[in-house]
XYZ file of C-alpha atoms in Angstrom:
644
model
C -19.910 -2.993 5.416
C -18.623 -3.473 8.951
C -15.121 -4.839 9.210
C -14.174 -7.018 12.157
C -10.490 -7.811 12.638
C -11.353 -10.631 15.078
C -8.398 -9.724 17.290
C -8.496 -11.965 20.395
C -8.777 -10.429 23.842
C -6.153 -10.802 26.575
C -2.482 -9.942 26.879
C -0.573 -9.729 23.631
C 1.745 -12.585 24.603
C -1.228 -14.939 25.079
C -3.510 -13.901 22.203
C -2.315 -16.432 19.619
C -2.106 -19.388 22.039
C -5.606 -18.753 23.396
C -6.980 -18.103 19.926
C -5.617 -21.393 18.592
C -7.312 -23.242 21.432
C -10.634 -21.505 20.750
C -10.631 -22.240 17.010
C -12.947 -24.997 15.770
C -11.184 -28.129 14.565
C -11.764 -30.498 11.668
C -10.998 -34.050 12.714
C -8.409 -35.979 10.654
C -10.974 -38.297 9.036
C -13.014 -35.319 7.817
C -10.110 -33.269 6.469
C -9.916 -35.496 3.386
C -13.479 -34.433 2.527
C -12.485 -30.784 2.032
C -10.898 -29.205 -1.051
C -8.728 -26.098 -0.788
C -7.360 -24.002 -3.655
C -4.003 -22.253 -3.179
C -3.117 -19.657 -5.822
C 0.597 -18.885 -5.970
C 3.447 -21.163 -4.957
C 6.087 -18.808 -3.640
C 7.067 -19.067 0.002
C 3.588 -18.314 1.387
C 1.749 -20.451 -1.164
C 4.134 -23.432 -1.249
C 4.332 -23.601 2.548
C 0.544 -23.290 2.867
C -0.151 -25.952 0.214
C 2.410 -28.351 1.717
C 1.107 -27.836 5.264
C -2.549 -28.191 4.289
C -1.762 -31.338 2.299
C 0.175 -32.745 5.241
C -2.879 -32.156 7.444
C -4.989 -34.262 5.075
C -6.883 -31.681 3.004
C -7.155 -32.072 -0.773
C -5.206 -29.164 -2.218
C -5.118 -27.723 -5.723
C -2.104 -25.431 -6.198
C -1.778 -23.006 -9.110
C 1.163 -21.010 -10.463
C 1.763 -19.172 -13.715
C 5.393 -20.342 -13.881
C 6.415 -23.726 -15.259
C 7.524 -24.697 -11.732
C 7.029 -23.370 -8.193
C 10.818 -23.083 -8.042
C 10.588 -20.006 -10.259
C 8.475 -18.001 -7.783
C 9.786 -14.504 -7.107
C 10.545 -15.456 -3.487
C 13.962 -16.552 -4.768
C 14.867 -12.888 -5.245
C 14.796 -12.187 -1.489
C 18.521 -12.581 -1.048
C 19.589 -11.171 2.290
C 17.965 -13.223 5.020
C 15.048 -14.013 7.315
C 14.474 -12.557 10.781
C 13.864 -14.576 13.942
C 14.167 -13.818 17.648
C 16.476 -16.721 18.554
C 19.006 -14.418 20.277
C 21.862 -16.706 19.248
C 24.189 -13.697 19.330
C 23.265 -13.059 22.986
C 22.914 -9.358 22.158
C 19.592 -8.668 23.864
C 17.097 -9.884 21.272
C 13.690 -11.276 22.236
C 10.249 -11.874 20.771
C 9.130 -8.563 22.237
C 12.095 -6.684 20.750
C 11.413 -8.135 17.300
C 7.760 -7.149 17.725
C 8.701 -3.628 18.815
C 11.257 -3.093 16.036
C 8.724 -4.245 13.437
C 5.944 -1.969 14.712
C 8.349 0.979 14.942
C 9.875 0.148 11.558
C 6.380 0.234 10.050
C 5.936 3.724 11.529
C 3.127 2.569 13.834
C 0.676 1.723 11.084
C 0.449 -2.046 11.642
C -1.856 -4.129 13.816
C -0.124 -4.982 17.101
C -1.646 -8.450 17.459
C -0.560 -9.631 13.999
C 2.970 -8.309 14.412
C 3.423 -9.971 17.796
C 2.225 -13.301 16.378
C 4.741 -12.917 13.548
C 7.566 -12.391 16.035
C 6.285 -15.249 18.200
C 6.326 -17.871 15.425
C 9.592 -16.630 13.878
C 11.686 -19.104 15.861
C 9.527 -22.030 14.704
C 10.187 -21.030 11.098
C 13.950 -21.408 11.525
C 13.524 -24.834 13.152
C 11.211 -25.928 10.323
C 13.614 -24.782 7.620
C 16.675 -26.329 9.272
C 14.768 -29.631 9.462
C 14.101 -29.323 5.719
C 17.814 -28.946 5.060
C 18.018 -25.231 4.289
C 21.793 -24.521 4.353
C 21.899 -21.508 6.657
C 25.325 -20.055 7.371
C 26.851 -21.359 10.603
C 29.427 -20.173 13.104
C 32.565 -22.203 13.843
C 30.884 -23.870 16.833
C 27.893 -25.024 14.783
C 25.274 -22.446 15.796
C 23.427 -20.726 12.974
C 25.012 -17.408 12.095
C 23.243 -14.045 12.186
C 23.857 -10.674 10.588
C 22.312 -7.244 10.985
C 19.597 -5.618 8.903
C 18.090 -2.131 8.880
C 15.945 -0.859 11.724
C 17.433 -3.072 14.441
C 20.374 -2.824 16.810
C 20.649 -6.579 17.255
C 21.756 -9.287 14.805
C 18.750 -11.513 14.133
C 18.883 -12.213 10.413
C 19.546 -15.828 9.393
C 20.993 -16.206 5.906
C 22.400 -18.525 3.255
C 25.022 -16.293 1.637
C 23.125 -13.990 -0.738
C 20.553 -16.564 -1.820
C 18.390 -17.018 1.256
C 15.051 -16.742 -0.562
C 16.073 -19.366 -3.080
C 17.186 -21.823 -0.401
C 14.027 -21.299 1.654
C 11.891 -21.776 -1.444
C 13.684 -25.031 -2.224
C 12.860 -26.170 1.317
C 9.182 -25.320 0.873
C 9.219 -26.835 -2.621
C 10.575 -30.120 -1.268
C 7.718 -30.228 1.249
C 5.261 -29.391 -1.542
C 6.743 -32.064 -3.842
C 6.326 -34.638 -1.098
C 2.623 -33.830 -0.916
C 2.285 -33.908 -4.708
C 3.840 -37.385 -4.716
C 1.491 -38.440 -1.905
C -1.512 -37.338 -3.968
C -2.638 -34.682 -1.479
C -1.652 -31.718 -3.677
C -2.477 -31.447 -7.373
C -0.198 -28.962 -9.107
C -1.382 -26.730 -11.969
C 1.647 -24.972 -13.490
C 1.409 -22.440 -16.359
C -2.101 -21.595 -15.147
C -3.249 -18.082 -14.240
C -6.192 -17.157 -12.042
C -8.460 -14.614 -13.745
C -11.395 -14.461 -11.322
C -12.728 -15.741 -8.025
C -16.145 -17.420 -7.924
C -18.663 -16.651 -5.183
C -21.575 -18.922 -4.314
C -24.014 -17.554 -1.717
C -21.458 -14.854 -0.902
C -18.661 -17.336 -0.142
C -15.509 -18.025 -2.151
C -16.035 -21.454 -3.717
C -13.598 -21.524 -6.608
C -11.633 -19.732 -9.300
C -11.602 -19.236 -13.072
C -8.231 -19.854 -14.730
C -6.590 -19.597 -18.113
C -4.254 -22.326 -19.280
C -1.313 -20.227 -20.463
C -0.214 -22.824 -23.022
C -3.538 -23.610 -24.715
C -5.651 -20.608 -23.731
C -8.374 -22.852 -22.270
C -10.633 -21.099 -19.753
C -11.346 -23.505 -16.895
C -13.282 -23.598 -13.616
C -12.061 -25.112 -10.344
C -14.186 -25.482 -7.220
C -13.230 -25.853 -3.565
C -14.457 -25.199 -0.047
C -12.000 -22.316 0.440
C -9.479 -20.328 -1.598
C -6.089 -19.054 -0.426
C -4.413 -16.295 -2.429
C -0.630 -16.127 -2.061
C 0.167 -14.152 -5.184
C 2.672 -11.548 -4.020
C 2.668 -7.784 -4.329
C 1.854 -5.143 -6.927
C 5.192 -3.319 -7.305
C 5.121 -3.763 -11.091
C 2.415 -1.108 -11.308
C 5.484 1.193 -11.518
C 6.771 -0.730 -14.596
C 10.378 -0.486 -13.379
C 10.786 -2.324 -10.101
C 12.887 -5.062 -8.551
C 10.027 -7.514 -9.111
C 10.205 -10.243 -11.751
C 8.456 -9.267 -14.988
C 5.656 -11.755 -14.377
C 4.713 -10.398 -10.933
C 1.254 -8.854 -11.066
C -1.762 -7.906 -9.001
C -4.542 -9.517 -11.021
C -5.562 -12.262 -8.584
C -5.842 -9.820 -5.680
C -7.492 -7.164 -7.835
C -10.078 -9.605 -9.206
C -10.887 -10.531 -5.591
C -11.182 -6.824 -4.752
C -13.681 -6.318 -7.565
C -15.730 -9.208 -6.129
C -15.946 -7.615 -2.665
C -12.617 -8.072 -0.859
C -11.467 -4.782 0.647
C -8.050 -3.488 -0.475
C -5.984 -1.863 2.275
C -3.306 0.825 2.353
C -2.455 0.597 -1.374
C -0.242 3.712 -1.205
C 2.151 1.996 1.237
C 4.813 0.922 -1.240
C 8.436 0.392 -0.300
C 11.325 1.946 -2.153
C 14.458 -0.168 -1.625
C 17.653 1.894 -1.279
C 20.067 -0.713 -2.643
C 19.228 -1.182 -6.314
C 21.422 -0.999 -9.406
C 20.525 2.365 -11.031
C 18.501 2.642 -14.236
C 20.804 2.482 -17.251
C 18.539 3.188 -20.233
C 15.072 3.784 -21.672
C 14.718 0.226 -22.919
C 15.255 -1.376 -19.524
C 12.369 -3.617 -18.470
C 13.223 -4.298 -14.810
C 15.670 -3.351 -12.092
C 18.074 -5.535 -10.145
C 18.130 -5.508 -6.368
C 21.380 -5.639 -4.434
C 20.593 -7.142 -1.045
C 20.199 -4.963 2.030
C 22.638 -7.341 3.707
C 25.390 -5.461 1.841
C 24.817 -2.517 4.178
C 26.322 -4.607 6.988
C 29.796 -4.069 5.556
C 29.339 -1.535 2.754
C 29.467 2.178 3.592
C 27.144 4.568 1.746
C 28.623 7.881 0.601
C 28.638 10.659 -1.988
C 31.197 13.382 -2.788
C 31.176 16.148 -0.193
C 30.472 18.953 -2.694
C 28.517 19.391 -5.917
C 31.745 20.447 -7.654
C 33.450 17.159 -6.800
C 30.331 15.207 -7.799
C 30.291 16.970 -11.169
C 33.905 15.950 -11.780
C 33.073 12.352 -10.895
C 30.079 12.340 -13.245
C 32.227 13.691 -16.098
C 34.932 11.099 -15.451
C 37.558 13.668 -14.448
C 37.742 11.978 -11.031
C 37.214 8.341 -10.100
C 35.549 7.286 -6.845
C 38.817 5.887 -5.511
C 40.548 9.221 -6.208
C 38.528 10.991 -3.527
C 40.319 11.139 -0.167
C 38.437 10.494 3.081
C 37.866 14.186 3.792
C 36.035 14.597 0.447
C 33.559 11.783 1.150
C 30.245 12.334 2.913
C 29.101 9.158 4.672
C 25.761 10.847 5.084
C 23.829 8.027 6.801
C 26.564 7.639 9.420
C 26.630 11.419 9.854
C 22.874 11.947 10.202
C 21.994 8.728 12.054
C 25.000 7.868 14.261
C 23.131 5.181 16.266
C 22.050 3.125 13.244
C 24.374 4.444 10.543
C 24.085 2.517 7.268
C 21.499 0.200 8.852
C 18.627 2.663 9.077
C 15.297 1.344 7.709
C 14.776 1.295 3.972
C 12.437 4.273 3.730
C 14.905 6.468 5.637
C 17.897 5.328 3.557
C 15.963 5.816 0.304
C 14.780 9.331 1.108
C 18.275 10.411 2.096
C 19.720 9.040 -1.149
C 17.132 11.112 -3.022
C 18.016 14.223 -0.978
C 21.762 14.090 -1.733
C 21.096 13.424 -5.425
C 18.591 16.310 -5.552
C 21.371 18.500 -4.095
C 23.525 17.603 -7.095
C 25.891 15.276 -5.251
C 24.770 12.072 -6.965
C 27.161 10.040 -9.092
C 26.923 7.961 -12.269
C 26.026 9.249 -15.724
C 22.574 10.424 -14.637
C 23.562 11.756 -11.213
C 20.951 9.421 -9.718
C 23.260 7.098 -7.803
C 25.258 6.932 -4.555
C 28.203 4.743 -3.635
C 28.142 1.558 -1.572
C 31.795 1.031 -0.740
C 33.476 -2.119 0.630
C 37.009 -0.700 0.736
C 37.156 -0.493 4.530
C 35.520 -3.911 5.072
C 37.986 -5.592 2.701
C 40.876 -3.843 4.430
C 39.534 -4.958 7.835
C 38.365 -8.533 7.120
C 40.069 -9.488 3.873
C 38.674 -10.289 0.434
C 37.989 -13.940 1.234
C 35.719 -13.078 4.176
C 33.687 -10.667 2.036
C 33.492 -13.266 -0.761
C 32.184 -15.872 1.680
C 29.383 -13.514 2.765
C 28.396 -11.846 -0.489
C 30.227 -13.573 -3.353
C 27.216 -14.254 -5.567
C 25.918 -10.689 -5.111
C 29.271 -9.194 -6.103
C 29.382 -11.481 -9.127
C 25.874 -10.442 -10.157
C 26.785 -6.758 -9.858
C 29.899 -7.205 -11.988
C 28.016 -9.105 -14.706
C 25.427 -6.318 -14.973
C 27.677 -3.248 -14.670
C 31.098 -4.546 -15.786
C 32.617 -3.015 -12.620
C 34.452 -5.083 -10.010
C 32.977 -4.138 -6.598
C 36.028 -5.582 -4.853
C 38.046 -2.798 -6.467
C 35.579 0.076 -7.007
C 32.485 1.082 -5.019
C 29.102 -0.201 -6.157
C 26.644 2.400 -7.403
C 23.100 2.110 -6.057
C 19.856 4.095 -6.114
C 16.370 3.537 -4.642
C 13.761 1.575 -6.602
C 10.271 0.160 -6.029
C 10.579 -3.161 -4.234
C 7.826 -4.367 -1.875
C 4.207 -3.426 -1.283
C 2.972 -3.239 2.291
C -0.602 -2.671 1.142
C -2.790 -5.521 -0.070
C -6.057 -7.303 0.557
C -7.515 -6.554 3.971
C -7.518 -9.630 6.208
C -8.635 -10.277 9.746
C -6.532 -12.009 12.422
C -7.347 -15.342 10.744
C -6.026 -14.017 7.407
C -9.515 -14.119 5.896
C -10.564 -11.299 3.574
C -13.987 -9.673 3.707
C -15.186 -12.462 1.393
C -15.947 -15.518 3.580
C -13.734 -18.447 2.604
C -11.193 -16.289 0.755
C -7.823 -15.996 2.496
C -4.740 -13.954 1.613
C -1.228 -14.901 2.732
C 2.182 -13.297 2.370
C 2.757 -10.080 0.455
C -0.710 -10.014 -1.102
C -2.263 -9.154 2.275
C -1.646 -5.937 4.199
C -1.346 -7.266 7.705
C 2.107 -7.210 9.250
C 4.332 -4.377 8.060
C 2.462 -1.097 8.420
C 3.835 1.753 6.311
C 7.323 0.287 5.837
C 8.759 -3.232 5.907
C 12.003 -3.934 7.707
C 14.508 -5.953 5.710
C 14.378 -9.759 6.108
C 10.753 -9.640 7.267
C 9.111 -10.638 3.965
C 10.396 -14.210 4.090
C 9.424 -14.324 7.746
C 5.832 -13.275 7.032
C 5.378 -15.554 4.020
C 6.490 -18.646 5.917
C 4.685 -17.653 9.111
C 1.402 -17.339 7.215
C 1.895 -20.558 5.241
C 3.365 -22.899 7.846
C 1.911 -21.617 11.119
C -1.204 -19.450 10.653
C -3.386 -20.575 7.713
C -3.237 -24.293 8.675
C -4.842 -23.402 12.031
C -7.304 -20.703 11.024
C -8.753 -22.231 7.855
C -10.073 -25.210 9.825
C -12.192 -22.874 11.940
C -14.010 -21.724 8.806
C -14.304 -25.151 7.200
C -15.755 -26.691 10.357
C -18.630 -24.231 10.151
C -19.666 -24.609 6.479
C -20.153 -28.354 6.156
C -18.661 -30.789 3.654
C -21.025 -30.316 0.709
C -19.208 -29.539 -2.533
C -20.219 -27.092 -5.258
C -19.891 -28.438 -8.778
C -18.354 -26.296 -11.517
C -21.621 -26.687 -13.457
C -23.149 -24.197 -10.979
C -24.403 -20.987 -12.596
C -21.906 -18.886 -10.621
C -19.022 -20.611 -12.426
C -20.690 -20.259 -15.832
C -21.316 -16.553 -15.265
C -17.750 -15.953 -14.096
C -16.364 -17.844 -17.108
C -18.506 -15.776 -19.462
C -17.300 -12.571 -17.813
C -13.646 -13.598 -18.216
C -14.130 -14.574 -21.882
C -15.891 -11.288 -22.598
C -12.993 -9.319 -21.090
C -10.477 -11.282 -23.179
C -12.502 -10.873 -26.388
C -12.856 -7.138 -25.790
C -9.091 -6.691 -25.523
C -8.346 -8.882 -28.541
C -10.843 -6.960 -30.675
C -9.550 -3.446 -29.943
C -6.951 -3.674 -32.771
C -5.255 -0.444 -31.692
C -1.871 1.110 -32.455
C -0.006 1.216 -29.114
C 1.514 -1.834 -27.444
C 0.737 -3.016 -23.930
C 4.312 -2.166 -22.889
C 3.943 1.418 -24.086
C 0.885 1.883 -21.893
C 2.569 0.145 -18.970
C 5.595 2.458 -19.253
C 3.364 5.541 -19.314
C 1.480 4.338 -16.248
C 4.718 3.471 -14.457
C 6.229 6.901 -15.107
C 3.119 8.627 -13.755
C 3.204 6.443 -10.644
C 6.946 6.943 -10.025
C 6.891 10.706 -10.647
C 3.801 11.509 -8.592
C 3.173 8.557 -6.241
C 6.733 7.304 -5.753
C 9.396 8.290 -3.252
C 7.672 11.606 -2.515
C 4.100 12.745 -3.124
C 2.143 15.985 -2.855
C -1.506 16.891 -3.337
C -1.008 18.753 -6.616
C 0.972 15.915 -8.201
C -1.450 13.249 -7.000
C -4.454 15.085 -8.433
C -2.635 15.453 -11.750
C -1.698 11.759 -11.744
C -5.284 10.692 -11.052
C -6.617 12.649 -14.031
C -3.852 11.333 -16.309
C -4.389 7.710 -15.241
C -8.103 8.013 -15.953
C -7.348 9.329 -19.460
C -4.743 6.631 -20.025
C -7.129 3.885 -18.920
C -9.873 5.144 -21.230
C -7.435 5.272 -24.148
C -6.111 1.808 -23.323
C -9.447 0.111 -23.947
C -9.784 1.942 -27.268
C -6.268 1.781 -28.696
C -4.240 -1.095 -27.218
C -2.659 -3.425 -29.757
C -2.714 -7.179 -29.093
C -1.397 -9.956 -31.277
C -2.686 -13.498 -31.737
C -5.740 -15.182 -30.261
C -6.799 -16.605 -26.913
C -6.541 -20.252 -28.028
C -2.750 -20.341 -27.890
C 0.216 -19.259 -25.810
C -0.212 -15.485 -25.920
C 2.064 -13.453 -23.666
C 0.694 -10.196 -25.096
C -2.771 -11.125 -23.868
C -1.452 -12.204 -20.456
C 0.227 -8.846 -19.969
C -2.727 -6.877 -21.352
C -5.031 -8.345 -18.708
C -2.522 -7.532 -15.970
C -1.885 -3.963 -17.140
C -5.645 -3.304 -17.277
C -5.761 -4.226 -13.586
C -2.645 -2.151 -12.816
C -4.384 0.929 -14.220
C -7.344 0.537 -11.875
C -5.055 -0.237 -8.943
C -2.817 2.742 -9.763
C -5.785 5.064 -9.484
C -6.712 3.593 -6.099
C -3.105 4.019 -4.914
C -3.286 7.698 -5.837
C -6.654 8.087 -4.060
C -5.221 6.456 -0.945
C -2.113 8.675 -0.972
C -4.264 11.769 -1.470
C -6.562 10.831 1.403
C -3.717 10.161 3.864
C -2.742 13.700 4.877
C 0.372 12.657 6.764
C 3.759 11.127 6.138
C 4.562 7.685 7.468
C 7.103 5.097 6.388
C 7.081 4.610 2.625
C 4.261 7.161 2.212
C 6.007 10.539 2.193
C 3.772 13.557 1.630
C 5.975 16.606 1.083
C 3.451 18.794 2.914
C 3.935 16.745 6.087
C 7.565 16.565 7.194
C 9.641 17.667 10.163
C 12.240 20.426 9.994
C 14.882 17.707 9.493
C 12.973 16.305 6.489
C 11.685 13.205 8.312
C 8.190 11.734 7.961
C 5.629 13.520 10.153
C 2.729 11.317 11.232
C -0.705 12.496 12.322
C -1.700 9.885 14.901
C -4.821 11.755 15.950
C -6.423 11.558 12.520
C -4.682 8.757 10.627
C -3.877 5.920 13.031
C -6.054 3.560 11.019
C -5.944 0.970 8.271
C -7.529 2.365 5.105
C -9.712 -0.399 3.645
C -11.248 0.442 0.258
C -14.422 -1.126 -1.105
C -14.917 -1.480 -4.860
C -18.170 0.200 -5.886
C -18.226 -0.438 -9.624
C -16.627 0.574 -12.914
C -15.589 4.264 -12.963
C -17.094 4.844 -9.515
C -15.017 6.081 -6.554
C -14.116 3.416 -4.023
C -15.612 3.708 -0.544
C -13.231 4.121 2.400
C -13.642 1.993 5.531
C -11.389 2.467 8.541
C -9.989 -0.058 10.961
C -8.782 1.973 13.912
C -5.367 0.908 15.178
C -5.154 0.528 18.956
C -1.700 0.569 20.555
C -1.692 -0.965 24.019
C 1.874 -2.274 24.128
C 3.994 0.303 22.322
C 4.029 4.054 22.757
C 3.387 6.141 19.665
C 6.473 8.324 19.256
C 8.231 10.146 16.439
C 10.506 7.569 14.856
C 14.152 8.296 15.492
C 17.219 6.361 14.355
C 19.726 8.976 15.493
């Protein structure tokens, strides 16, 4: 298989404009003759479905929630980046592009990242027009705050609920198209397979999550916008329903899966509080604008804090180590997430962590409250502080928050070309479920930016180029390809229901998650990865022989839903381990202990690993085949990342 990224020629600032002009068009009268399926209705999916409907296409949109408003995009609290330079602090499209490439540790495609920075300003205009209530300065301009990995303020926000407000904007646009009859919405419906006809994506197989009915849907093209795979770790900041099944089913049908080991550990999460916990809660990165991260200066002091002999507020300034400010004076608490997470792990490994487990550091607002007053901090972060207090029963206005790194975002995903098409013709991937824009680490406030860029400003252009070349003929769901795919899905469901084992799906998921976190989490090494691979293979074999499911298919069956997803997580987990084992370097969120600088920073190997790893599925229990897309850097210089 030869992969072609279809990156346009010419200067980076002109690539997207020239490419748009060179794309084939579908005239308005013909657009109504094409059907497009959009799977997922978070920011990427809702914006894509609304935009495609507005253009005149017939869109079928699917989500497993009861409403698109419940998409996990609402959990992105802190903000969305754009190069407006409202603060007049030196920002520009090029600076946003550079910060994003550097933040991703030089493992992203230059052309895609520049396009993302280029359309960022359009996103803000679009959302303001939709009524998104961004924070504003006294004079009326939209307000900005800082996020990690940048020395300018470019993050637009709506208190601590930016994702929710942006999703409501996209949902209003989607609802308008539903009312106009251009989008048909299928809630409580999960995609279980993609259907190929003559090698092209022409539809999907779904399960009605209320009745259990297995159904076929055909279209001229399919867009996946189904989010990331962070829940492979069991405990993550993702909603419990987030899964990788749509992307993984596409992978098994021929779509390459790229950089699966590039997973992001977010530094600002409420620490684990017990064995029965099912998910973790994210505290927004925006809190690092005003909160200062610290731990006790010595292990002896930390031990006293853990035992309750000392309280955080008892420690005087000289006994506090503001370690990020000390190590990285230029960026301080606003270093990128991978850097902040690793350093939190280091100080806790030294025995200076706090909390009952010792796996926590402080995020302290004492100085900000003293400087700006409680009301100012409440106006910026009130809902986040309230959420923290409800979960921990501590008042962060009076005592420091406790935080610790947790799995958050996945930079890996389905391989896509510049048009966001996978290696299956007619199958597109938008938002977090593709790999394209973040490299080995995502800067904060860039997820919302990518999701809306893909949905509002990329897919609506590029999908027409494909549709114009395939003709208007439709494929009926009576086609053999749909019948075969349906039979395959039903067989998989029946197999799981008939195992009648003794261990629950959650037990297996927890075991998988612990293996992934311990050996393919914040730090990895060859010995641990090899051990994890063998254990995952054993676990997967046992799963299909001993998993316990309740009920039948012909009903609402959440056990079955999760069983199908966990089966896919097991296969994906093994590929993540293979990818991490292959990549003999450290970069961004992929930290191999064998490859680090004397200061403990990630040590890249640009000579041998400046490529996108794109894995091809070769069959059940067969090793995936690695394909490489070499990364060419013409506009930024490859250097050792430094935030000091």
